[in-house]
Amino acid sequence: MADINSKFDIGVTTGPIRGSRKVHVGAKSGSGVQVAMREIDLEGGEPSVRVYDTSGPYTDPDATIDIRQGLEQKRREWIMARGDVEEYDAREVKPEDNGQLGPDRSGGVPGFPNVAKKVLRAKPGMNVSQMHYARRGIITPEMEYVAERENLGREMLREEAARLTARNDGQPWGAELPDYVTPEFVRDEIARGRAIIPNNINHPETEPMAIGRNFLVKINANIGNSAVASDVAAEVDKMVWSIRWGADTVMDLSTGRNIHDTREWIIRNSPVPIGTVPIYQALEKVGGIAEDLNWEIFRDTLIEQAEQGVDYFTIHAGVRLPYVPMTAKRVTGIVSRGGSIMAKWCLAHHKESFLYERFDEITEIMKAYDIAYSLGDGLRPGSIADANDEAQFAELYTLGELTKRAWEQDVQVMIEGPGHVPMHKIKENMDKQLEACGEAPFYTLGPLVTDIAPGYDHITSGIGAAQIGWYGTAMLCYVTPKEHLGLPDRDDVKVGVVTYKLAAHAADLAKGHPAAKVRDDALSKARFEFRWRDQFNLSLDPDTAEQYHDQTLPAEGAKTAHFCSMCGPKFCSMKITQEVRDFAAKQNSDSYLASENIKRETSAEEAEEAEKGMEEMSEVYREKGEKLYLPEGGLATE
Amino acid sequence: MADINSKFDIGVTTGPIRGSRKVHVGAKSGSGVQVAMREIDLEGGEPSVRVYDTSGPYTDPDATIDIRQGLEQKRREWIMARGDVEEYDAREVKPEDNGQLGPDRSGGVPGFPNVAKKVLRAKPGMNVSQMHYARRGIITPEMEYVAERENLGREMLREEAARLTARNDGQPWGAELPDYVTPEFVRDEIARGRAIIPNNINHPETEPMAIGRNFLVKINANIGNSAVASDVAAEVDKMVWSIRWGADTVMDLSTGRNIHDTREWIIRNSPVPIGTVPIYQALEKVGGIAEDLNWEIFRDTLIEQAEQGVDYFTIHAGVRLPYVPMTAKRVTGIVSRGGSIMAKWCLAHHKESFLYERFDEITEIMKAYDIAYSLGDGLRPGSIADANDEAQFAELYTLGELTKRAWEQDVQVMIEGPGHVPMHKIKENMDKQLEACGEAPFYTLGPLVTDIAPGYDHITSGIGAAQIGWYGTAMLCYVTPKEHLGLPDRDDVKVGVVTYKLAAHAADLAKGHPAAKVRDDALSKARFEFRWRDQFNLSLDPDTAEQYHDQTLPAEGAKTAHFCSMCGPKFCSMKITQEVRDFAAKQNSDSYLASENIKRETSAEEAEEAEKGMEEMSEVYREKGEKLYLPEGGLATE
């Protein structure tokens, strides 16, 4: 459904996700905040299901998309209304911002046509971070938006008391998921540093979202240009494509040429927070020579990106001089690019990292634009062999120290985590992070639970991601099938996003999120009742679900037929179950819900006794005299 | 590499798996038992890596494959040598064996040309089960084969003491993995019922394998014909294809017409144990009318399949009359076909299940052919909502009762498990199974940890499978991307097998299997050293790994180049790490392995102190004066 908008150089996928429609829900407070959601209407009189929607205006038929203009700046009025910001002339774009020092001086990207000449920052002495407002007891429209957005499933629970059985079933490992999310709850979580709302005041196009252990588990998708295999148009399309399938934030990991212009195109068209790793661009500015990096160039890069509207920065300030040699004996050493850049700088100058030394000055910049820290794990393990080692945890505890320093200035923080970790070592990562970092949100890459499946690392990492998400990780950074092998294309991005979406949802279920089960139950009920279209539409990827179904049973009729290809049209376990249900419904079946059976073996006596209760059912059955016929056969899990 | 053997109607994939060769290792005992394994030779003087090989003669260039003749019957001499069996005339094939009562009387499958007229069974009063021999203190060649086969990685550990660091690192949840597997250990595990070796005396083509918590975690692939989408040639090819990628056993879930002939083709050509669900065929014989099933027809079907050589039978003897109504209030009722057939029979006759009542008679048959029980979970949950409910656990405790009854006759047993279970309820399944079934091997389908991702259920179930495998499940039944939607094709079978192979390996790693880490470490070392071919060849799917790599960097040179597309040719974190390693190697780095850093924040003093230690390294660096240049850029996880 790629609708290439021929008026423009850059085409993106637009239009509703099949079987659903965009709705806008007004915040309970009546403040006028309108929250975008997606609603899936069901057949058979079933109540429609509302799902969390990251796709922005691109799936709204009423929205006009103009990539060259960028998205509507809905948050701007909220920002201005607080009266804490001043407009000033944006830093002038320099040649080195686009990597013109590089070997490739040709092939420039067209600049974004609608760049703001004036940008915003906090007035002198002011702090515009959401954490700062939260700690002063102020509930911002961003917090209201988040509260409404996180509540969607809970609304259904309220409306349908029957489903309340789903509530509080889970093992939250210390997370405190409320039955209902109020703006005050959001404010309190932000104030305590347990959640963040990444939204730079120069990125007013965002729909506010929260990352925290007591909210829905979020996922991030990485994109980024490459001289080899990608260009700016493809990257903007990948961003739109990734949020269509559920990416909550997107990181632009571009390096090389045109880095500034590429980022501008992405930010102006992104309704989700954008993260970057500023050291990548700083390295470009010094010709790729790590030891030539210095504070002035790094600071200039932070300002450049802050003015563009980057919502969170990965800063590898925990890669300290004394930790570098701890990696020498590893099987895979340092696998983080940012980490290895800083390690090389430290070795070259035999000095402590300037990111660590200048941390408070970086924080000063963060609070003037409300940029959140994503404290990078530059020493994360790159293999099962290196998991949970001295270097990794030495850095983690330093990240904890830096978290507290950032919080002293009311700047929002999340912590990045591994990497490659076997299952039995995953929980230790979560436990140590909570202890070391004062419950600041954890943001992990995977982890991959084995190294032996390149080509399938979205799965090896999805296994680890589901578990660490259950244990308390707030956001999961996706991994695509191309990890370790090459650059993900559009299809890889979708597979990575859907895989992480299902892992995040599995984590919400296991934590006992009050509303997570609603969608599972609705889909399972549709499956049981052979409402095929509902089953497709309720799934994370309706297009693939229907396509797979049609490969065996293409006929449109098969989508309403009461059978599936696994057991064929004439025999079906679910039909038999419906009979069981009909009979049981005819009488109170409690009489033979002999619950002792669960505790111990059933004695012959108990069986006989229960059998008596069955007689009436049996008579009813014979009266009804229904029969099932010969199966056409097929593959089934018996 | 599909090499269709045009001489025959049926073509299968043959030839070595790329980058590896078949080896045969003689058992230490010198008994002459030769164990097939796969060896991956590496570059750069690295020791070759031996991996577990389920692919049989099909990947052996020296083997002659003739589908119409079937595989060599290597085990026959072992069986005859024990002197406990007698030859007799096989039961005559009846029309109803091939479902000729069905609506489709045409399109018969060609009968297998090489059917044995005489078959084997235990002499009167004899018991030929491996458990019976084990309990009498006899170590069979099958047990020797298993011991040698399970040891492959451990051999490497013995040879390379350095890798012994990998040993005993894990959380086994009560499993007792030996550092080295002796034939006596195998015998003892079989005798205790903690492991099984499924190998019908009429399936002498098998390469013996063990299923048990103290051995490598195994996986099963389901195949089966369907009037709609599959035929016998495709099923035999799927069997060969699934074992090529790692299926340890295969279940033939065929229903409908030609069921007997299809099974004959599969068994005669399978080097792995074959499982079936006899009730499927019995149902065909009574025209698909569940209530017309009776003991005589079922017994006849067991004999029919026993003589063909089926290695394990799924028997849903735990679906007892009193449990049926417990499913009435479920969201998805009874989803097991076998379970629903028996539930319907119980309701129709308001009688206890004849499988339960005749269980000891079934066991008599099992021990005469050494067929293992796979006690079916006919009441397993079909949705997250129904997980761990009364019906499921009532049945589980009955399966425990039946396990003990089977063991009284020295018949091997494993227990089938769910299904659909959210992560926080998975461990309870394992714990209850161990308690109820006396540590008999657990054999689970998934479980799927969410219901909302049809089209991706190999992943939703792979997440659950890795966890329950870690907790102690001995064999994981695969799920393909087509689950709930349609019939898996060849590609789906491969994706399902590889997904489960990585899940099983992740479980071995987490349990602390002494040898599991060898392959991960070898692959990670290859990755770090840019031995691309080794990285491909060590992976579970070398073809896909290389194909993905080549999509970005097709040049043959790129496979030896010291860079990858993620960071481009001129900048690489692994190159920096190599420098770090070179410097650290120049002196004892222990001086700044300030391990207190792990426990708490690093004070400035500690940092300074450590810094002193760095000076020498820094000088070395400046002398060396190496530089890195501008990256061409690319996508990387920072």
mmCIF file of C-alpha atoms in Angstrom, chain B residues 61-304:
data_model
loop_
_atom_site.group_PDB
_atom_site.id
_atom_site.type_symbol
_atom_site.label_atom_id
_atom_site.label_comp_id
_atom_site.label_asym_id
_atom_site.label_seq_id
_atom_site.Cartn_x
_atom_site.Cartn_y
_atom_site.Cartn_z
ATOM 1 C CA PRO B 61 28.349 -37.912 0.345
ATOM 2 C CA ASP B 62 29.350 -41.565 0.772
ATOM 3 C CA ALA B 63 25.804 -42.745 1.380
ATOM 4 C CA THR B 64 23.545 -43.996 -1.410
ATOM 5 C CA ILE B 65 20.014 -42.711 -0.994
ATOM 6 C CA ASP B 66 17.204 -44.779 -2.471
ATOM 7 C CA ILE B 67 13.831 -43.594 -1.218
ATOM 8 C CA ARG B 68 12.134 -46.650 -2.695
ATOM 9 C CA GLN B 69 14.389 -49.003 -0.747
ATOM 10 C CA GLY B 70 14.510 -47.049 2.489
ATOM 11 C CA LEU B 71 17.496 -46.481 4.755
ATOM 12 C CA GLU B 72 19.963 -49.112 5.918
ATOM 13 C CA GLN B 73 18.649 -50.977 8.999
ATOM 14 C CA LYS B 74 21.739 -50.435 11.153
ATOM 15 C CA ARG B 75 20.015 -51.254 14.433
ATOM 16 C CA ARG B 76 18.614 -54.608 13.299
ATOM 17 C CA GLU B 77 21.664 -56.628 14.342
ATOM 18 C CA TRP B 78 21.605 -55.053 17.819
ATOM 19 C CA ILE B 79 17.952 -55.973 18.176
ATOM 20 C CA MET B 80 18.397 -59.534 16.941
ATOM 21 C CA ALA B 81 21.507 -60.036 19.046
ATOM 22 C CA ARG B 82 19.493 -59.563 22.226
ATOM 23 C CA GLY B 83 17.510 -62.660 21.298
ATOM 24 C CA ASP B 84 14.259 -61.374 22.812
ATOM 25 C CA VAL B 85 12.285 -60.965 19.599
ATOM 26 C CA GLU B 86 10.420 -63.196 17.203
ATOM 27 C CA GLU B 87 9.561 -62.652 13.544
ATOM 28 C CA TYR B 88 5.952 -63.096 12.472
ATOM 29 C CA ASP B 89 3.726 -62.327 9.506
ATOM 30 C CA ALA B 90 2.724 -58.696 9.465
ATOM 31 C CA ARG B 91 -0.939 -57.802 9.800
ATOM 32 C CA GLU B 92 -2.499 -57.484 6.355
ATOM 33 C CA VAL B 93 -3.173 -53.951 5.166
ATOM 34 C CA LYS B 94 -6.940 -53.325 5.056
ATOM 35 C CA PRO B 95 -8.752 -50.795 2.866
ATOM 36 C CA GLU B 96 -9.742 -48.733 5.889
ATOM 37 C CA ASP B 97 -6.077 -48.364 6.852
ATOM 38 C CA ASN B 98 -5.800 -45.877 4.014
ATOM 39 C CA GLY B 99 -9.038 -44.133 4.790
ATOM 40 C CA GLN B 100 -10.889 -45.684 1.873
ATOM 41 C CA LEU B 101 -14.104 -45.151 3.786
ATOM 42 C CA GLY B 102 -13.571 -41.480 3.234
ATOM 43 C CA PRO B 103 -15.305 -39.359 0.627
ATOM 44 C CA ASP B 104 -12.166 -39.323 -1.529
ATOM 45 C CA ARG B 105 -11.712 -42.858 -2.913
ATOM 46 C CA SER B 106 -9.441 -41.750 -5.720
ATOM 47 C CA GLY B 107 -5.877 -40.465 -5.806
ATOM 48 C CA GLY B 108 -4.216 -43.321 -3.971
ATOM 49 C CA VAL B 109 -0.581 -43.020 -2.951
ATOM 50 C CA PRO B 110 1.814 -45.564 -4.501
ATOM 51 C CA GLY B 111 2.526 -48.188 -1.874
ATOM 52 C CA PHE B 112 6.080 -48.382 -0.547
ATOM 53 C CA PRO B 113 7.813 -50.963 -2.773
ATOM 54 C CA ASN B 114 9.923 -52.542 -0.062
ATOM 55 C CA VAL B 115 7.436 -53.403 2.683
ATOM 56 C CA ALA B 116 8.622 -56.117 5.100
ATOM 57 C CA LYS B 117 6.401 -59.191 5.037
ATOM 58 C CA LYS B 118 7.739 -60.247 8.427
ATOM 59 C CA VAL B 119 7.893 -57.952 11.429
ATOM 60 C CA LEU B 120 9.280 -58.206 14.941
ATOM 61 C CA ARG B 121 7.739 -58.323 18.372
ATOM 62 C CA ALA B 122 8.883 -59.491 21.786
ATOM 63 C CA LYS B 123 8.747 -63.225 22.370
ATOM 64 C CA PRO B 124 5.875 -64.214 24.642
ATOM 65 C CA GLY B 125 6.496 -62.947 28.145
ATOM 66 C CA MET B 126 9.442 -60.830 27.011
ATOM 67 C CA ASN B 127 9.819 -57.047 27.265
ATOM 68 C CA VAL B 128 12.081 -55.358 24.706
ATOM 69 C CA SER B 129 11.888 -51.780 26.018
ATOM 70 C CA GLN B 130 15.122 -49.906 26.645
ATOM 71 C CA MET B 131 13.769 -49.181 30.123
ATOM 72 C CA HIS B 132 13.442 -52.903 30.800
ATOM 73 C CA TYR B 133 17.059 -53.541 29.774
ATOM 74 C CA ALA B 134 18.214 -50.506 31.755
ATOM 75 C CA ARG B 135 16.466 -51.699 34.895
ATOM 76 C CA ARG B 136 18.135 -55.054 34.531
ATOM 77 C CA GLY B 137 21.492 -53.288 34.424
ATOM 78 C CA ILE B 138 22.059 -53.912 30.717
ATOM 79 C CA ILE B 139 23.790 -51.193 28.669
ATOM 80 C CA THR B 140 22.469 -51.526 25.117
ATOM 81 C CA PRO B 141 24.293 -50.330 21.965
ATOM 82 C CA GLU B 142 21.505 -47.734 21.741
ATOM 83 C CA MET B 143 22.632 -46.353 25.125
ATOM 84 C CA GLU B 144 26.270 -46.369 24.025
ATOM 85 C CA TYR B 145 25.312 -44.496 20.866
ATOM 86 C CA VAL B 146 23.453 -41.874 22.877
ATOM 87 C CA ALA B 147 26.344 -41.403 25.303
ATOM 88 C CA GLU B 148 28.823 -40.814 22.492
ATOM 89 C CA ARG B 149 26.405 -38.559 20.649
ATOM 90 C CA GLU B 150 25.694 -36.340 23.653
ATOM 91 C CA ASN B 151 29.386 -35.944 24.408
ATOM 92 C CA LEU B 152 30.586 -34.206 21.275
ATOM 93 C CA GLY B 153 31.100 -30.763 22.728
ATOM 94 C CA ARG B 154 32.459 -32.256 25.894
ATOM 95 C CA GLU B 155 35.195 -33.981 23.919
ATOM 96 C CA MET B 156 36.385 -30.524 22.873
ATOM 97 C CA LEU B 157 36.329 -29.369 26.483
ATOM 98 C CA ARG B 158 38.531 -32.275 27.431
ATOM 99 C CA GLU B 159 40.945 -31.462 24.635
ATOM 100 C CA GLU B 160 41.061 -27.767 25.437
ATOM 101 C CA ALA B 161 41.292 -27.166 29.151
ATOM 102 C CA ALA B 162 41.061 -23.445 28.508
ATOM 103 C CA ARG B 163 37.436 -23.787 27.547
ATOM 104 C CA LEU B 164 36.631 -25.525 30.796
ATOM 105 C CA THR B 165 35.799 -22.073 32.128
ATOM 106 C CA ALA B 166 32.490 -22.564 30.357
ATOM 107 C CA ARG B 167 31.593 -25.460 32.598
ATOM 108 C CA ASN B 168 28.923 -25.416 35.260
ATOM 109 C CA ASP B 169 27.986 -21.828 34.595
ATOM 110 C CA GLY B 170 24.218 -21.818 34.642
ATOM 111 C CA GLN B 171 20.986 -22.243 36.579
ATOM 112 C CA PRO B 172 19.861 -25.856 36.012
ATOM 113 C CA TRP B 173 16.687 -25.674 38.153
ATOM 114 C CA GLY B 174 17.441 -29.097 39.584
ATOM 115 C CA ALA B 175 18.689 -30.760 36.408
ATOM 116 C CA GLU B 176 21.882 -32.775 36.912
ATOM 117 C CA LEU B 177 24.018 -32.368 33.808
ATOM 118 C CA PRO B 178 27.155 -34.500 34.018
ATOM 119 C CA ASP B 179 30.507 -33.130 32.893
ATOM 120 C CA TYR B 180 30.824 -36.238 30.771
ATOM 121 C CA VAL B 181 28.154 -38.695 29.620
ATOM 122 C CA THR B 182 28.941 -42.365 30.160
ATOM 123 C CA PRO B 183 26.852 -45.276 28.851
ATOM 124 C CA GLU B 184 26.173 -46.094 32.497
ATOM 125 C CA PHE B 185 24.770 -42.601 33.045
ATOM 126 C CA VAL B 186 22.430 -43.081 30.091
ATOM 127 C CA ARG B 187 21.347 -46.468 31.427
ATOM 128 C CA ASP B 188 20.627 -45.015 34.837
ATOM 129 C CA GLU B 189 18.566 -42.117 33.448
ATOM 130 C CA ILE B 190 16.511 -44.550 31.332
ATOM 131 C CA ALA B 191 16.040 -46.892 34.285
ATOM 132 C CA ARG B 192 14.785 -44.025 36.462
ATOM 133 C CA GLY B 193 12.379 -42.885 33.752
ATOM 134 C CA ARG B 194 14.082 -39.484 33.537
ATOM 135 C CA ALA B 195 14.979 -40.084 29.897
ATOM 136 C CA ILE B 196 13.705 -42.178 26.998
ATOM 137 C CA ILE B 197 15.224 -43.604 23.821
ATOM 138 C CA PRO B 198 12.266 -43.923 21.449
ATOM 139 C CA ASN B 199 13.074 -46.669 18.949
ATOM 140 C CA ASN B 200 10.552 -49.271 17.910
ATOM 141 C CA ILE B 201 12.220 -52.599 17.092
ATOM 142 C CA ASN B 202 10.470 -52.329 13.708
ATOM 143 C CA HIS B 203 12.224 -49.026 12.953
ATOM 144 C CA PRO B 204 15.853 -50.209 12.879
ATOM 145 C CA GLU B 205 16.780 -47.336 10.550
ATOM 146 C CA THR B 206 17.068 -44.918 13.480
ATOM 147 C CA GLU B 207 20.180 -43.334 14.932
ATOM 148 C CA PRO B 208 19.444 -43.604 18.662
ATOM 149 C CA MET B 209 18.771 -40.366 20.562
ATOM 150 C CA ALA B 210 17.680 -39.591 24.110
ATOM 151 C CA ILE B 211 14.993 -37.260 25.397
ATOM 152 C CA GLY B 212 15.579 -36.231 28.993
ATOM 153 C CA ARG B 213 16.200 -33.232 31.216
ATOM 154 C CA ASN B 214 19.859 -34.163 31.765
ATOM 155 C CA PHE B 215 20.645 -34.337 28.044
ATOM 156 C CA LEU B 216 20.691 -31.732 25.287
ATOM 157 C CA VAL B 217 17.255 -30.183 24.768
ATOM 158 C CA LYS B 218 15.637 -31.748 21.701
ATOM 159 C CA ILE B 219 13.080 -30.464 19.197
ATOM 160 C CA ASN B 220 10.277 -32.108 17.236
ATOM 161 C CA ALA B 221 8.898 -31.137 13.817
ATOM 162 C CA ASN B 222 5.326 -31.949 12.804
ATOM 163 C CA ILE B 223 4.501 -32.999 9.276
ATOM 164 C CA GLY B 224 1.388 -34.607 7.830
ATOM 165 C CA ASN B 225 -0.492 -34.942 4.603
ATOM 166 C CA SER B 226 -3.654 -33.142 3.662
ATOM 167 C CA ALA B 227 -6.077 -33.634 0.805
ATOM 168 C CA VAL B 228 -5.886 -29.909 0.289
ATOM 169 C CA ALA B 229 -2.265 -28.943 0.155
ATOM 170 C CA SER B 230 0.161 -31.772 0.421
ATOM 171 C CA ASP B 231 1.061 -35.230 -0.844
ATOM 172 C CA VAL B 232 3.284 -38.091 0.194
ATOM 173 C CA ALA B 233 6.287 -36.929 -1.841
ATOM 174 C CA ALA B 234 6.093 -33.515 -0.224
ATOM 175 C CA GLU B 235 5.807 -35.078 3.233
ATOM 176 C CA VAL B 236 8.860 -37.324 2.796
ATOM 177 C CA ASP B 237 10.776 -34.303 1.534
ATOM 178 C CA LYS B 238 9.585 -32.243 4.516
ATOM 179 C CA MET B 239 10.796 -34.996 6.855
ATOM 180 C CA VAL B 240 14.266 -35.015 5.256
ATOM 181 C CA TRP B 241 14.291 -31.214 5.124
ATOM 182 C CA SER B 242 13.328 -30.847 8.803
ATOM 183 C CA ILE B 243 16.063 -33.224 10.048
ATOM 184 C CA ARG B 244 18.588 -31.449 7.816
ATOM 185 C CA TRP B 245 18.067 -28.295 9.888
ATOM 186 C CA GLY B 246 17.964 -30.083 13.217
ATOM 187 C CA ALA B 247 14.682 -31.836 14.016
ATOM 188 C CA ASP B 248 15.459 -34.604 16.546
ATOM 189 C CA THR B 249 12.144 -36.396 16.042
ATOM 190 C CA VAL B 250 9.311 -36.006 13.541
ATOM 191 C CA MET B 251 5.604 -36.512 14.137
ATOM 192 C CA ASP B 252 3.457 -37.700 11.245
ATOM 193 C CA LEU B 253 0.091 -36.093 11.931
ATOM 194 C CA SER B 254 -1.442 -37.278 8.679
ATOM 195 C CA THR B 255 -5.186 -37.752 8.549
ATOM 196 C CA GLY B 256 -7.560 -38.686 5.781
ATOM 197 C CA ARG B 257 -6.748 -40.921 2.847
ATOM 198 C CA ASN B 258 -3.517 -42.829 2.275
ATOM 199 C CA ILE B 259 -2.556 -42.491 5.914
ATOM 200 C CA HIS B 260 -0.997 -45.981 6.124
ATOM 201 C CA ASP B 261 1.048 -45.757 2.936
ATOM 202 C CA THR B 262 2.235 -42.230 3.682
ATOM 203 C CA ARG B 263 3.489 -43.363 7.078
ATOM 204 C CA GLU B 264 5.324 -46.332 5.527
ATOM 205 C CA TRP B 265 7.244 -44.063 3.131
ATOM 206 C CA ILE B 266 8.168 -41.732 5.998
ATOM 207 C CA ILE B 267 9.288 -44.385 8.502
ATOM 208 C CA ARG B 268 11.370 -46.404 6.046
ATOM 209 C CA ASN B 269 13.301 -43.252 5.133
ATOM 210 C CA SER B 270 13.626 -41.667 8.566
ATOM 211 C CA PRO B 271 16.819 -41.850 10.677
ATOM 212 C CA VAL B 272 15.001 -40.096 13.525
ATOM 213 C CA PRO B 273 12.191 -41.440 15.726
ATOM 214 C CA ILE B 274 8.697 -41.029 14.289
ATOM 215 C CA GLY B 275 5.712 -40.220 16.484
ATOM 216 C CA THR B 276 2.005 -40.456 15.644
ATOM 217 C CA VAL B 277 -1.423 -39.893 17.190
ATOM 218 C CA PRO B 278 -3.139 -43.277 16.583
ATOM 219 C CA ILE B 279 -6.584 -41.922 17.440
ATOM 220 C CA TYR B 280 -6.488 -39.914 14.192
ATOM 221 C CA GLN B 281 -6.312 -43.072 12.105
ATOM 222 C CA ALA B 282 -8.759 -44.935 14.335
ATOM 223 C CA LEU B 283 -11.247 -42.116 13.768
ATOM 224 C CA GLU B 284 -10.828 -42.509 9.997
ATOM 225 C CA LYS B 285 -11.685 -46.184 10.361
ATOM 226 C CA VAL B 286 -15.071 -45.344 11.896
ATOM 227 C CA GLY B 287 -15.935 -42.726 9.318
ATOM 228 C CA GLY B 288 -14.940 -39.801 11.491
ATOM 229 C CA ILE B 289 -17.711 -40.395 14.010
ATOM 230 C CA ALA B 290 -16.031 -40.069 17.399
ATOM 231 C CA GLU B 291 -18.733 -41.874 19.340
ATOM 232 C CA ASP B 292 -18.309 -44.957 17.090
ATOM 233 C CA LEU B 293 -14.720 -45.427 18.274
ATOM 234 C CA ASN B 294 -14.113 -48.544 20.358
ATOM 235 C CA TRP B 295 -11.255 -50.468 21.915
ATOM 236 C CA GLU B 296 -11.066 -53.132 19.202
ATOM 237 C CA ILE B 297 -10.572 -50.619 16.392
ATOM 238 C CA PHE B 298 -8.094 -48.606 18.437
ATOM 239 C CA ARG B 299 -6.142 -51.710 19.413
ATOM 240 C CA ASP B 300 -6.003 -52.843 15.786
ATOM 241 C CA THR B 301 -4.623 -49.430 14.847
ATOM 242 C CA LEU B 302 -1.924 -49.634 17.520
ATOM 243 C CA ILE B 303 -0.793 -53.019 16.180
ATOM 244 C CA GLU B 304 -0.848 -51.703 12.605
#
